Amino acid sequence: MTTRELTLPTAELHLHIEGTLEPELILELAARNGIALPFPTLELLSAQYEFKDLQSFLNLYYANMAVLITEADFADMTRAYLGRAQAAGVRHAEIMFDPQAHLARGVELTTAVDGIVAALASSEAEFGISTGLIAAFLRDESEDSALEVLEALLSMGAPIIGIGLDSAEVGNPPSKFVRLFERARAAGLRLVAHAGEEGPPSYVVEALDLLGVERIDHGIRSVEDPALVRRLVAEQVPLTVCPLSNVRLRAVDTLAEHPLPRMIEAGMNVSVNSDDPAYFGGYLGTNFEALETEFAWGASVARTLAGNSIRSSFASDSRKSELLAELDSWSAAQG
Ligand code: HPA
Ligand code: ZN
C-alpha cells in the first residue's frame, strides 16, 4: 500500500530523534568519529534489534548514541528523519530529544541542541514539515538532575516548546517529577509525559493530576481502567499511540491484540506515531500500513487519526487550519 497512507497528511507527536538513528548511519558516524562499536558491522548490529521489553530496547538505544559526538552528527540524524517523515506524509513533527543521555556521555548541551536545531531550521523549506522541539527527561534519573538540565536549557535560550518524560517507566511514577513540571509550566513550556506504556493506569492519572500534562505519550494501559477511559474521553486528552513500538517492546503480544481499535471505538483522542522508528520496524507510513493490513479500516478512520494528530499538536492555529484543510482535500480525493 499504498498511495493513500503515504500521502495522508499527519502530525507526528511522539518521536525520539535518537530513535531515528538507523544502523547504517550508526556505522557511518562511528567511522567518522573513530568510535569502536561493540557490534561493528551491519550484520552484527542488526542482529541486536530483538527486544523483550522496554529496558532491553533502552540498553541498545543508549549504547548506540555513543556515535553522536558533533553538531553535524545531530544535524545529519535529524535531516535523515525529516526526509523519511516527508515520504511518510508527516506535515508537522514534534520531536523529543534526551539531553541527559548526551550530557552523561560528555557531549555538551549546545552540541546536541544546535545540531538538531540547525536541521529543524530548514525543515519547512526543505521538507514542508513544521516542527517543535521537546526536551525529554529520563525518569530513571533524579528530579534534581532533570531540574538542573532544564535550567541549563532555559538559560542558554534553547528553542524548546515543551518538556516530556521518558525512559524506564515502571518504578518511576510521574509523582517523582512534580517540581520539574511546575518549573517548566512557569517557564511557559508545553507539558507531555510517557505514561501507561509499561506502567499502570494510575501513572496516567498521576501525569494528568500531579504534572498537569496536556498529552499522554502511549497511554495504552489506560484501557484497563474504565473510569480512566471515561475521563480521557470526556476531557479528550490526546494519547500519542505507537503501534509498532508496542508490538516490538512486547507491551502487546500482537498488533491484532492492540487496544487502538477499542480506544477509537470508545471515542478517545488517539493519534498514530512512530516513537523510535529505526528500532521498531518503520516510520509513520509503515505504522499506518500495518494498521490498515491488520484492521482494514479505510479512509474515514485514517482521517480521524490524522485529524486528531493535527488538532492535538502544539502548532499555531493557522498551521493547524492549513493542515486540516489539506486533510479535507485528501479525504475528498478518496472518493
Ligand atoms: N519509552 C520510554 N522511553 C523511551 C522510549 C519509549 O518508547 N523511546 C525512547 N525513550
Ligand atoms: Zn516514546
mmCIF file of C-alpha atoms and ligand atoms in Angstrom:
data_model
loop_
_atom_site.group_PDB
_atom_site.id
_atom_site.type_symbol
_atom_site.label_atom_id
_atom_site.label_comp_id
_atom_site.label_asym_id
_atom_site.label_seq_id
_atom_site.Cartn_x
_atom_site.Cartn_y
_atom_site.Cartn_z
ATOM 1 C CA MET A 1 0.000 0.000 0.000
ATOM 2 C CA THR A 2 -0.492 2.437 -0.751
ATOM 3 C CA THR A 3 -0.562 5.783 -2.005
ATOM 4 C CA ARG A 4 -3.364 6.680 0.345
ATOM 5 C CA GLU A 5 -1.484 6.170 3.607
ATOM 6 C CA LEU A 6 1.726 7.529 2.214
ATOM 7 C CA THR A 7 0.166 10.850 1.420
ATOM 8 C CA LEU A 8 -2.279 11.158 4.311
ATOM 9 C CA PRO A 9 -1.249 14.500 5.865
ATOM 10 C CA THR A 10 -0.463 13.961 9.529
ATOM 11 C CA ALA A 11 1.318 15.386 12.536
ATOM 12 C CA GLU A 12 3.822 13.182 14.315
ATOM 13 C CA LEU A 13 3.673 13.952 18.036
ATOM 14 C CA HIS A 14 5.663 11.119 19.582
ATOM 15 C CA LEU A 15 9.120 10.754 18.107
ATOM 16 C CA HIS A 16 12.502 10.429 19.807
ATOM 17 C CA ILE A 17 15.093 11.830 17.432
ATOM 18 C CA GLU A 18 17.755 9.472 18.832
ATOM 19 C CA GLY A 19 15.387 6.634 17.933
ATOM 20 C CA THR A 20 15.676 7.568 14.272
ATOM 21 C CA LEU A 21 19.381 6.706 14.182
ATOM 22 C CA GLU A 22 19.473 3.941 11.560
ATOM 23 C CA PRO A 23 22.115 1.175 11.781
ATOM 24 C CA GLU A 24 23.754 2.407 8.559
ATOM 25 C CA LEU A 25 24.139 5.918 9.993
ATOM 26 C CA ILE A 26 25.426 4.493 13.303
ATOM 27 C CA LEU A 27 28.240 2.759 11.397
ATOM 28 C CA GLU A 28 28.926 5.843 9.289
ATOM 29 C CA LEU A 29 29.153 8.143 12.322
ATOM 30 C CA ALA A 30 31.276 5.613 14.229
ATOM 31 C CA ALA A 31 33.755 5.614 11.339
ATOM 32 C CA ARG A 32 33.655 9.415 11.062
ATOM 33 C CA ASN A 33 34.305 9.853 14.791
ATOM 34 C CA GLY A 34 36.749 6.959 15.240
ATOM 35 C CA ILE A 35 34.495 5.148 17.692
ATOM 36 C CA ALA A 36 34.887 1.399 18.191
ATOM 37 C CA LEU A 37 31.446 -0.206 18.343
ATOM 38 C CA PRO A 38 30.660 -3.443 20.181
ATOM 39 C CA PHE A 39 28.788 -4.563 17.038
ATOM 40 C CA PRO A 40 30.927 -3.116 14.246
ATOM 41 C CA THR A 41 29.182 -4.497 11.149
ATOM 42 C CA LEU A 42 25.677 -4.055 9.804
ATOM 43 C CA GLU A 43 25.057 -7.753 10.244
ATOM 44 C CA LEU A 44 26.204 -7.848 13.879
ATOM 45 C CA LEU A 45 24.458 -4.607 14.773
ATOM 46 C CA SER A 46 21.171 -5.507 13.062
ATOM 47 C CA ALA A 47 21.083 -8.786 14.992
ATOM 48 C CA GLN A 48 20.661 -6.791 18.241
ATOM 49 C CA TYR A 49 17.203 -5.438 17.366
ATOM 50 C CA GLU A 50 15.148 -8.112 19.129
ATOM 51 C CA PHE A 51 13.607 -6.720 22.306
ATOM 52 C CA LYS A 52 11.844 -8.387 25.184
ATOM 53 C CA ASP A 53 10.671 -5.242 26.933
ATOM 54 C CA LEU A 54 11.270 -1.502 27.180
ATOM 55 C CA GLN A 55 14.524 -1.850 29.130
ATOM 56 C CA SER A 56 16.114 -4.229 26.632
ATOM 57 C CA PHE A 57 15.437 -1.649 23.919
ATOM 58 C CA LEU A 58 16.688 1.248 26.057
ATOM 59 C CA ASN A 59 20.001 -0.558 26.607
ATOM 60 C CA LEU A 60 20.705 -0.620 22.851
ATOM 61 C CA TYR A 61 19.199 2.838 22.258
ATOM 62 C CA TYR A 62 21.527 4.480 24.809
ATOM 63 C CA ALA A 63 24.555 2.430 23.674
ATOM 64 C CA ASN A 64 24.091 3.462 20.029
ATOM 65 C CA MET A 65 24.045 7.151 20.983
ATOM 66 C CA ALA A 66 27.810 6.847 21.565
ATOM 67 C CA VAL A 67 28.344 7.743 17.898
ATOM 68 C CA LEU A 68 26.715 11.185 18.283
ATOM 69 C CA ILE A 69 29.633 13.495 19.012
ATOM 70 C CA THR A 70 29.498 16.654 16.894
ATOM 71 C CA GLU A 71 26.832 19.153 15.957
ATOM 72 C CA ALA A 72 26.981 17.763 12.417
ATOM 73 C CA ASP A 73 26.147 14.274 13.737
ATOM 74 C CA PHE A 74 22.976 15.568 15.385
ATOM 75 C CA ALA A 75 22.093 17.591 12.295
ATOM 76 C CA ASP A 76 22.637 14.633 9.940
ATOM 77 C CA MET A 77 20.468 12.365 12.114
ATOM 78 C CA THR A 78 17.701 14.966 12.237
ATOM 79 C CA ARG A 79 17.813 15.664 8.496
ATOM 80 C CA ALA A 80 17.618 11.937 7.750
ATOM 81 C CA TYR A 81 14.485 11.705 9.900
ATOM 82 C CA LEU A 82 12.853 14.688 8.198
ATOM 83 C CA GLY A 83 13.422 13.141 4.776
ATOM 84 C CA ARG A 84 11.834 9.866 5.821
ATOM 85 C CA ALA A 85 8.999 11.645 7.603
ATOM 86 C CA GLN A 86 8.241 13.682 4.499
ATOM 87 C CA ALA A 87 7.953 10.453 2.492
ATOM 88 C CA ALA A 88 5.524 9.135 5.135
ATOM 89 C CA GLY A 89 3.226 12.163 4.812
ATOM 90 C CA VAL A 90 4.290 13.941 8.024
ATOM 91 C CA ARG A 91 3.495 17.674 7.736
ATOM 92 C CA HIS A 92 4.246 18.699 11.325
ATOM 93 C CA ALA A 93 6.595 16.949 13.767
ATOM 94 C CA GLU A 94 7.113 17.460 17.485
ATOM 95 C CA ILE A 95 10.464 15.925 18.175
ATOM 96 C CA MET A 96 11.799 14.780 21.534
ATOM 97 C CA PHE A 97 15.465 14.551 22.425
ATOM 98 C CA ASP A 98 17.173 13.226 25.569
ATOM 99 C CA PRO A 99 19.576 15.953 26.795
ATOM 100 C CA GLN A 100 20.656 13.991 29.891
ATOM 101 C CA ALA A 101 21.712 10.998 27.795
ATOM 102 C CA HIS A 102 24.169 13.195 25.876
ATOM 103 C CA LEU A 103 25.465 15.084 28.913
ATOM 104 C CA ALA A 104 26.169 11.743 30.598
ATOM 105 C CA ARG A 105 28.482 10.894 27.680
ATOM 106 C CA GLY A 106 30.323 14.180 27.939
ATOM 107 C CA VAL A 107 28.552 15.814 24.981
ATOM 108 C CA GLU A 108 27.672 19.457 25.658
ATOM 109 C CA LEU A 109 24.038 20.542 25.601
ATOM 110 C CA THR A 110 24.785 23.140 22.949
ATOM 111 C CA THR A 111 26.235 20.477 20.624
ATOM 112 C CA ALA A 112 23.053 18.419 20.721
ATOM 113 C CA VAL A 113 20.657 21.367 20.657
ATOM 114 C CA ASP A 114 22.459 23.373 17.972
ATOM 115 C CA GLY A 115 22.846 20.327 15.730
ATOM 116 C CA ILE A 116 19.188 19.334 15.948
ATOM 117 C CA VAL A 117 18.014 22.937 15.607
ATOM 118 C CA ALA A 118 20.220 23.512 12.551
ATOM 119 C CA ALA A 119 18.335 20.754 10.732
ATOM 120 C CA LEU A 120 14.927 21.872 12.039
ATOM 121 C CA ALA A 121 15.588 25.439 10.883
ATOM 122 C CA SER A 122 15.348 24.442 7.224
ATOM 123 C CA SER A 123 12.673 21.784 7.696
ATOM 124 C CA GLU A 124 9.699 23.790 6.416
ATOM 125 C CA ALA A 125 11.576 24.985 3.336
ATOM 126 C CA GLU A 126 13.312 21.684 2.577
ATOM 127 C CA PHE A 127 10.729 19.119 3.622
ATOM 128 C CA GLY A 128 7.470 21.032 4.104
ATOM 129 C CA ILE A 129 7.414 19.912 7.744
ATOM 130 C CA SER A 130 6.833 22.418 10.538
ATOM 131 C CA THR A 131 8.493 21.343 13.764
ATOM 132 C CA GLY A 132 8.741 21.787 17.511
ATOM 133 C CA LEU A 133 11.451 20.516 19.847
ATOM 134 C CA ILE A 134 10.659 18.868 23.194
ATOM 135 C CA ALA A 135 13.284 18.123 25.862
ATOM 136 C CA ALA A 136 12.512 14.719 27.374
ATOM 137 C CA PHE A 137 13.789 13.929 30.843
ATOM 138 C CA LEU A 138 14.911 10.497 31.970
ATOM 139 C CA ARG A 139 12.537 9.302 34.673
ATOM 140 C CA ASP A 140 15.072 6.750 35.957
ATOM 141 C CA GLU A 141 17.344 9.689 36.854
ATOM 142 C CA SER A 142 16.689 12.048 39.772
ATOM 143 C CA GLU A 143 14.369 15.033 39.645
ATOM 144 C CA ASP A 144 17.291 17.242 40.700
ATOM 145 C CA SER A 145 19.257 16.134 37.636
ATOM 146 C CA ALA A 146 16.277 16.980 35.418
ATOM 147 C CA LEU A 147 15.831 20.382 37.078
ATOM 148 C CA GLU A 148 19.492 21.219 36.603
ATOM 149 C CA VAL A 149 19.350 20.360 32.905
ATOM 150 C CA LEU A 150 16.087 22.248 32.410
ATOM 151 C CA GLU A 151 17.659 25.348 33.982
ATOM 152 C CA ALA A 152 20.654 24.980 31.665
ATOM 153 C CA LEU A 153 18.378 24.704 28.616
ATOM 154 C CA LEU A 154 16.427 27.768 29.718
ATOM 155 C CA SER A 155 19.492 29.865 30.400
ATOM 156 C CA MET A 156 21.076 29.011 27.051
ATOM 157 C CA GLY A 157 17.829 30.009 25.325
ATOM 158 C CA ALA A 158 17.317 26.586 23.757
ATOM 159 C CA PRO A 159 14.316 26.866 21.404
ATOM 160 C CA ILE A 160 12.276 24.125 23.066
ATOM 161 C CA ILE A 161 8.481 24.271 23.053
ATOM 162 C CA GLY A 162 7.981 21.817 25.885
ATOM 163 C CA ILE A 163 9.203 19.034 28.100
ATOM 164 C CA GLY A 164 8.444 15.326 28.275
ATOM 165 C CA LEU A 165 9.271 12.344 30.457
ATOM 166 C CA ASP A 166 10.666 9.095 29.051
ATOM 167 C CA SER A 167 12.938 6.083 29.723
ATOM 168 C CA ALA A 168 12.236 3.242 32.207
ATOM 169 C CA GLU A 169 8.668 3.748 33.394
ATOM 170 C CA VAL A 170 7.879 1.111 35.998
ATOM 171 C CA GLY A 171 9.028 2.239 39.450
ATOM 172 C CA ASN A 172 9.478 5.837 38.243
ATOM 173 C CA PRO A 173 5.996 7.357 38.560
ATOM 174 C CA PRO A 174 5.079 10.870 37.458
ATOM 175 C CA SER A 175 4.804 11.878 41.138
ATOM 176 C CA LYS A 176 8.622 11.908 41.207
ATOM 177 C CA PHE A 177 8.685 14.953 38.891
ATOM 178 C CA VAL A 178 6.166 17.432 40.303
ATOM 179 C CA ARG A 179 8.720 20.230 40.796
ATOM 180 C CA LEU A 180 10.180 19.716 37.305
ATOM 181 C CA PHE A 181 6.806 20.156 35.653
ATOM 182 C CA GLU A 182 5.954 23.142 37.873
ATOM 183 C CA ARG A 183 9.170 24.815 36.770
ATOM 184 C CA ALA A 184 8.525 24.071 33.104
ATOM 185 C CA ARG A 185 4.968 25.384 33.344
ATOM 186 C CA ALA A 186 6.241 28.589 34.965
ATOM 187 C CA ALA A 187 8.669 28.951 32.055
ATOM 188 C CA GLY A 188 5.752 28.811 29.607
ATOM 189 C CA LEU A 189 6.586 25.365 28.236
ATOM 190 C CA ARG A 190 4.088 22.779 26.987
ATOM 191 C CA LEU A 191 3.891 19.583 29.034
ATOM 192 C CA VAL A 192 3.746 15.936 27.938
ATOM 193 C CA ALA A 193 4.785 12.655 29.582
ATOM 194 C CA HIS A 194 5.064 8.986 28.720
ATOM 195 C CA ALA A 195 2.592 7.084 30.886
ATOM 196 C CA GLY A 196 0.766 3.783 30.651
ATOM 197 C CA GLU A 197 3.236 2.203 28.212
ATOM 198 C CA GLU A 198 4.520 -0.467 30.631
ATOM 199 C CA GLY A 199 3.350 1.356 33.753
ATOM 200 C CA PRO A 200 -0.141 1.057 35.256
ATOM 201 C CA PRO A 201 -3.158 3.274 34.504
ATOM 202 C CA SER A 202 -2.537 5.094 37.804
ATOM 203 C CA TYR A 203 0.588 6.638 36.199
ATOM 204 C CA VAL A 204 -1.663 8.199 33.543
ATOM 205 C CA VAL A 205 -3.848 9.665 36.297
ATOM 206 C CA GLU A 206 -0.756 10.999 38.084
ATOM 207 C CA ALA A 207 0.611 12.560 34.915
ATOM 208 C CA LEU A 208 -2.679 14.417 34.423
ATOM 209 C CA ASP A 209 -3.372 15.370 38.042
ATOM 210 C CA LEU A 210 0.104 15.868 39.511
ATOM 211 C CA LEU A 211 2.063 17.055 36.466
ATOM 212 C CA GLY A 212 -0.757 18.747 34.554
ATOM 213 C CA VAL A 213 0.339 17.308 31.220
ATOM 214 C CA GLU A 214 -1.549 18.259 28.065
ATOM 215 C CA ARG A 215 -0.865 14.976 26.255
ATOM 216 C CA ILE A 216 -0.044 11.444 27.292
ATOM 217 C CA ASP A 217 2.603 9.577 25.296
ATOM 218 C CA HIS A 218 1.430 5.972 24.782
ATOM 219 C CA GLY A 219 -1.324 5.654 27.415
ATOM 220 C CA ILE A 220 -2.390 2.261 26.091
ATOM 221 C CA ARG A 221 -2.741 0.689 29.544
ATOM 222 C CA SER A 222 -5.488 3.246 30.260
ATOM 223 C CA VAL A 223 -7.928 0.759 28.751
ATOM 224 C CA GLU A 224 -7.525 -1.389 31.876
ATOM 225 C CA ASP A 225 -9.347 1.259 33.941
ATOM 226 C CA PRO A 226 -12.910 2.009 32.765
ATOM 227 C CA ALA A 227 -13.191 5.140 34.920
ATOM 228 C CA LEU A 228 -9.994 6.487 33.381
ATOM 229 C CA VAL A 229 -11.257 5.704 29.882
ATOM 230 C CA ARG A 230 -14.425 7.670 30.618
ATOM 231 C CA ARG A 231 -12.350 10.596 31.853
ATOM 232 C CA LEU A 232 -9.982 10.549 28.850
ATOM 233 C CA VAL A 233 -12.985 10.533 26.513
ATOM 234 C CA ALA A 234 -14.777 13.318 28.415
ATOM 235 C CA GLU A 235 -11.669 15.520 28.527
ATOM 236 C CA GLN A 236 -10.452 14.447 25.063
ATOM 237 C CA VAL A 237 -6.921 14.058 26.400
ATOM 238 C CA PRO A 238 -4.639 13.327 23.439
ATOM 239 C CA LEU A 239 -2.866 9.954 23.595
ATOM 240 C CA THR A 240 0.061 9.519 21.212
ATOM 241 C CA VAL A 241 -0.119 5.815 20.453
ATOM 242 C CA CYS A 242 2.795 3.945 18.816
ATOM 243 C CA PRO A 243 1.512 0.602 17.496
ATOM 244 C CA LEU A 244 4.711 -0.920 16.070
ATOM 245 C CA SER A 245 6.662 0.176 19.152
ATOM 246 C CA ASN A 246 4.168 -1.569 21.429
ATOM 247 C CA VAL A 247 4.485 -4.808 19.448
ATOM 248 C CA ARG A 248 8.303 -4.713 19.296
ATOM 249 C CA LEU A 249 8.634 -3.938 23.031
ATOM 250 C CA ARG A 250 6.035 -6.581 23.868
ATOM 251 C CA ALA A 251 3.657 -4.141 25.531
ATOM 252 C CA VAL A 252 1.123 -6.067 23.406
ATOM 253 C CA ASP A 253 1.558 -9.611 22.086
ATOM 254 C CA THR A 254 0.478 -8.912 18.525
ATOM 255 C CA LEU A 255 -0.846 -5.998 16.515
ATOM 256 C CA ALA A 256 -4.184 -7.831 16.282
ATOM 257 C CA GLU A 257 -4.492 -7.518 20.074
ATOM 258 C CA HIS A 258 -3.504 -3.861 20.198
ATOM 259 C CA PRO A 259 -6.073 -1.750 22.090
ATOM 260 C CA LEU A 260 -6.083 1.016 19.449
ATOM 261 C CA PRO A 261 -9.352 -0.137 17.797
ATOM 262 C CA ARG A 262 -11.063 -0.190 21.219
ATOM 263 C CA MET A 263 -9.652 3.232 22.010
ATOM 264 C CA ILE A 264 -11.018 4.675 18.770
ATOM 265 C CA GLU A 265 -14.354 2.967 19.343
ATOM 266 C CA ALA A 266 -14.557 4.441 22.855
ATOM 267 C CA GLY A 267 -14.056 7.940 21.426
ATOM 268 C CA MET A 268 -10.584 8.527 22.884
ATOM 269 C CA ASN A 269 -8.422 11.178 21.224
ATOM 270 C CA VAL A 270 -5.733 8.904 19.782
ATOM 271 C CA SER A 271 -3.086 9.522 17.139
ATOM 272 C CA VAL A 272 -0.590 7.168 15.467
ATOM 273 C CA ASN A 273 3.137 7.783 15.911
ATOM 274 C CA SER A 274 6.416 6.015 15.233
ATOM 275 C CA ASP A 275 8.287 6.545 18.586
ATOM 276 C CA ASP A 276 11.733 5.153 17.637
ATOM 277 C CA PRO A 277 11.255 4.181 14.001
ATOM 278 C CA ALA A 278 14.825 2.954 13.382
ATOM 279 C CA TYR A 279 14.278 0.358 16.110
ATOM 280 C CA PHE A 280 10.663 -0.698 15.698
ATOM 281 C CA GLY A 281 10.295 -1.607 12.044
ATOM 282 C CA GLY A 282 9.329 1.617 10.404
ATOM 283 C CA TYR A 283 8.278 5.231 10.119
ATOM 284 C CA LEU A 284 4.789 6.654 10.290
ATOM 285 C CA GLY A 285 3.743 5.329 6.887
ATOM 286 C CA THR A 286 4.717 1.804 7.923
ATOM 287 C CA ASN A 287 2.683 2.138 11.120
ATOM 288 C CA PHE A 288 -0.384 3.164 9.104
ATOM 289 C CA GLU A 289 0.208 0.382 6.580
ATOM 290 C CA ALA A 290 0.461 -2.248 9.315
ATOM 291 C CA LEU A 291 -2.776 -0.983 10.881
ATOM 292 C CA GLU A 292 -4.522 -0.948 7.526
ATOM 293 C CA THR A 293 -3.406 -4.520 6.827
ATOM 294 C CA GLU A 294 -4.478 -5.710 10.271
ATOM 295 C CA PHE A 295 -7.749 -3.851 10.684
ATOM 296 C CA ALA A 296 -8.794 -2.826 7.133
ATOM 297 C CA TRP A 297 -10.114 0.487 8.435
ATOM 298 C CA GLY A 298 -10.406 2.535 5.316
ATOM 299 C CA ALA A 299 -10.190 6.239 4.790
ATOM 300 C CA SER A 300 -12.555 7.507 7.468
ATOM 301 C CA VAL A 301 -10.548 6.063 10.382
ATOM 302 C CA ALA A 302 -7.299 7.253 8.810
ATOM 303 C CA ARG A 303 -8.852 10.695 8.581
ATOM 304 C CA THR A 304 -9.925 10.617 12.243
ATOM 305 C CA LEU A 305 -6.438 9.615 13.375
ATOM 306 C CA ALA A 306 -4.742 12.255 11.235
ATOM 307 C CA GLY A 307 -7.254 14.917 12.353
ATOM 308 C CA ASN A 308 -6.605 14.027 15.998
ATOM 309 C CA SER A 309 -2.859 14.354 15.449
ATOM 310 C CA ILE A 310 -3.163 17.804 13.888
ATOM 311 C CA ARG A 311 -5.611 19.146 16.479
ATOM 312 C CA SER A 312 -3.556 17.702 19.374
ATOM 313 C CA SER A 313 -0.332 19.287 18.165
ATOM 314 C CA PHE A 314 1.255 22.440 19.555
ATOM 315 C CA ALA A 315 1.334 24.023 16.098
ATOM 316 C CA SER A 316 -0.080 27.528 15.681
ATOM 317 C CA ASP A 317 -3.800 27.849 14.984
ATOM 318 C CA SER A 318 -3.049 28.984 11.447
ATOM 319 C CA ARG A 319 -0.811 25.972 10.786
ATOM 320 C CA LYS A 320 -3.446 23.638 12.207
ATOM 321 C CA SER A 321 -6.093 25.189 9.918
ATOM 322 C CA GLU A 322 -3.788 24.796 6.943
ATOM 323 C CA LEU A 323 -3.155 21.112 7.698
ATOM 324 C CA LEU A 324 -6.824 20.381 8.431
ATOM 325 C CA ALA A 325 -7.669 21.901 5.047
ATOM 326 C CA GLU A 326 -5.087 19.593 3.452
ATOM 327 C CA LEU A 327 -6.729 16.698 5.230
ATOM 328 C CA ASP A 328 -10.112 17.761 3.800
ATOM 329 C CA SER A 329 -8.601 17.715 0.305
ATOM 330 C CA TRP A 330 -7.098 14.294 0.959
ATOM 331 C CA SER A 331 -10.489 12.987 2.108
ATOM 332 C CA ALA A 332 -12.264 14.418 -0.904
ATOM 333 C CA ALA A 333 -9.752 12.677 -3.173
ATOM 334 C CA GLN A 334 -10.513 9.305 -1.543
ATOM 335 C CA GLY A 335 -13.955 9.311 -3.165
HETATM 336 N N1 HPA B 1 9.529 4.633 26.038
HETATM 337 C C1 HPA B 1 10.216 5.206 27.022
HETATM 338 N N2 HPA B 1 11.345 5.859 26.815
HETATM 339 C C2 HPA B 1 11.807 5.956 25.567
HETATM 340 C C3 HPA B 1 11.142 5.386 24.514
HETATM 341 C C4 HPA B 1 9.920 4.695 24.758
HETATM 342 O O1 HPA B 1 9.256 4.141 23.876
HETATM 343 N N3 HPA B 1 11.861 5.665 23.409
HETATM 344 C C5 HPA B 1 12.926 6.391 23.790
HETATM 345 N N4 HPA B 1 12.908 6.566 25.109
HETATM 346 ZN ZN ZN B 2 8.406 7.236 23.339
#
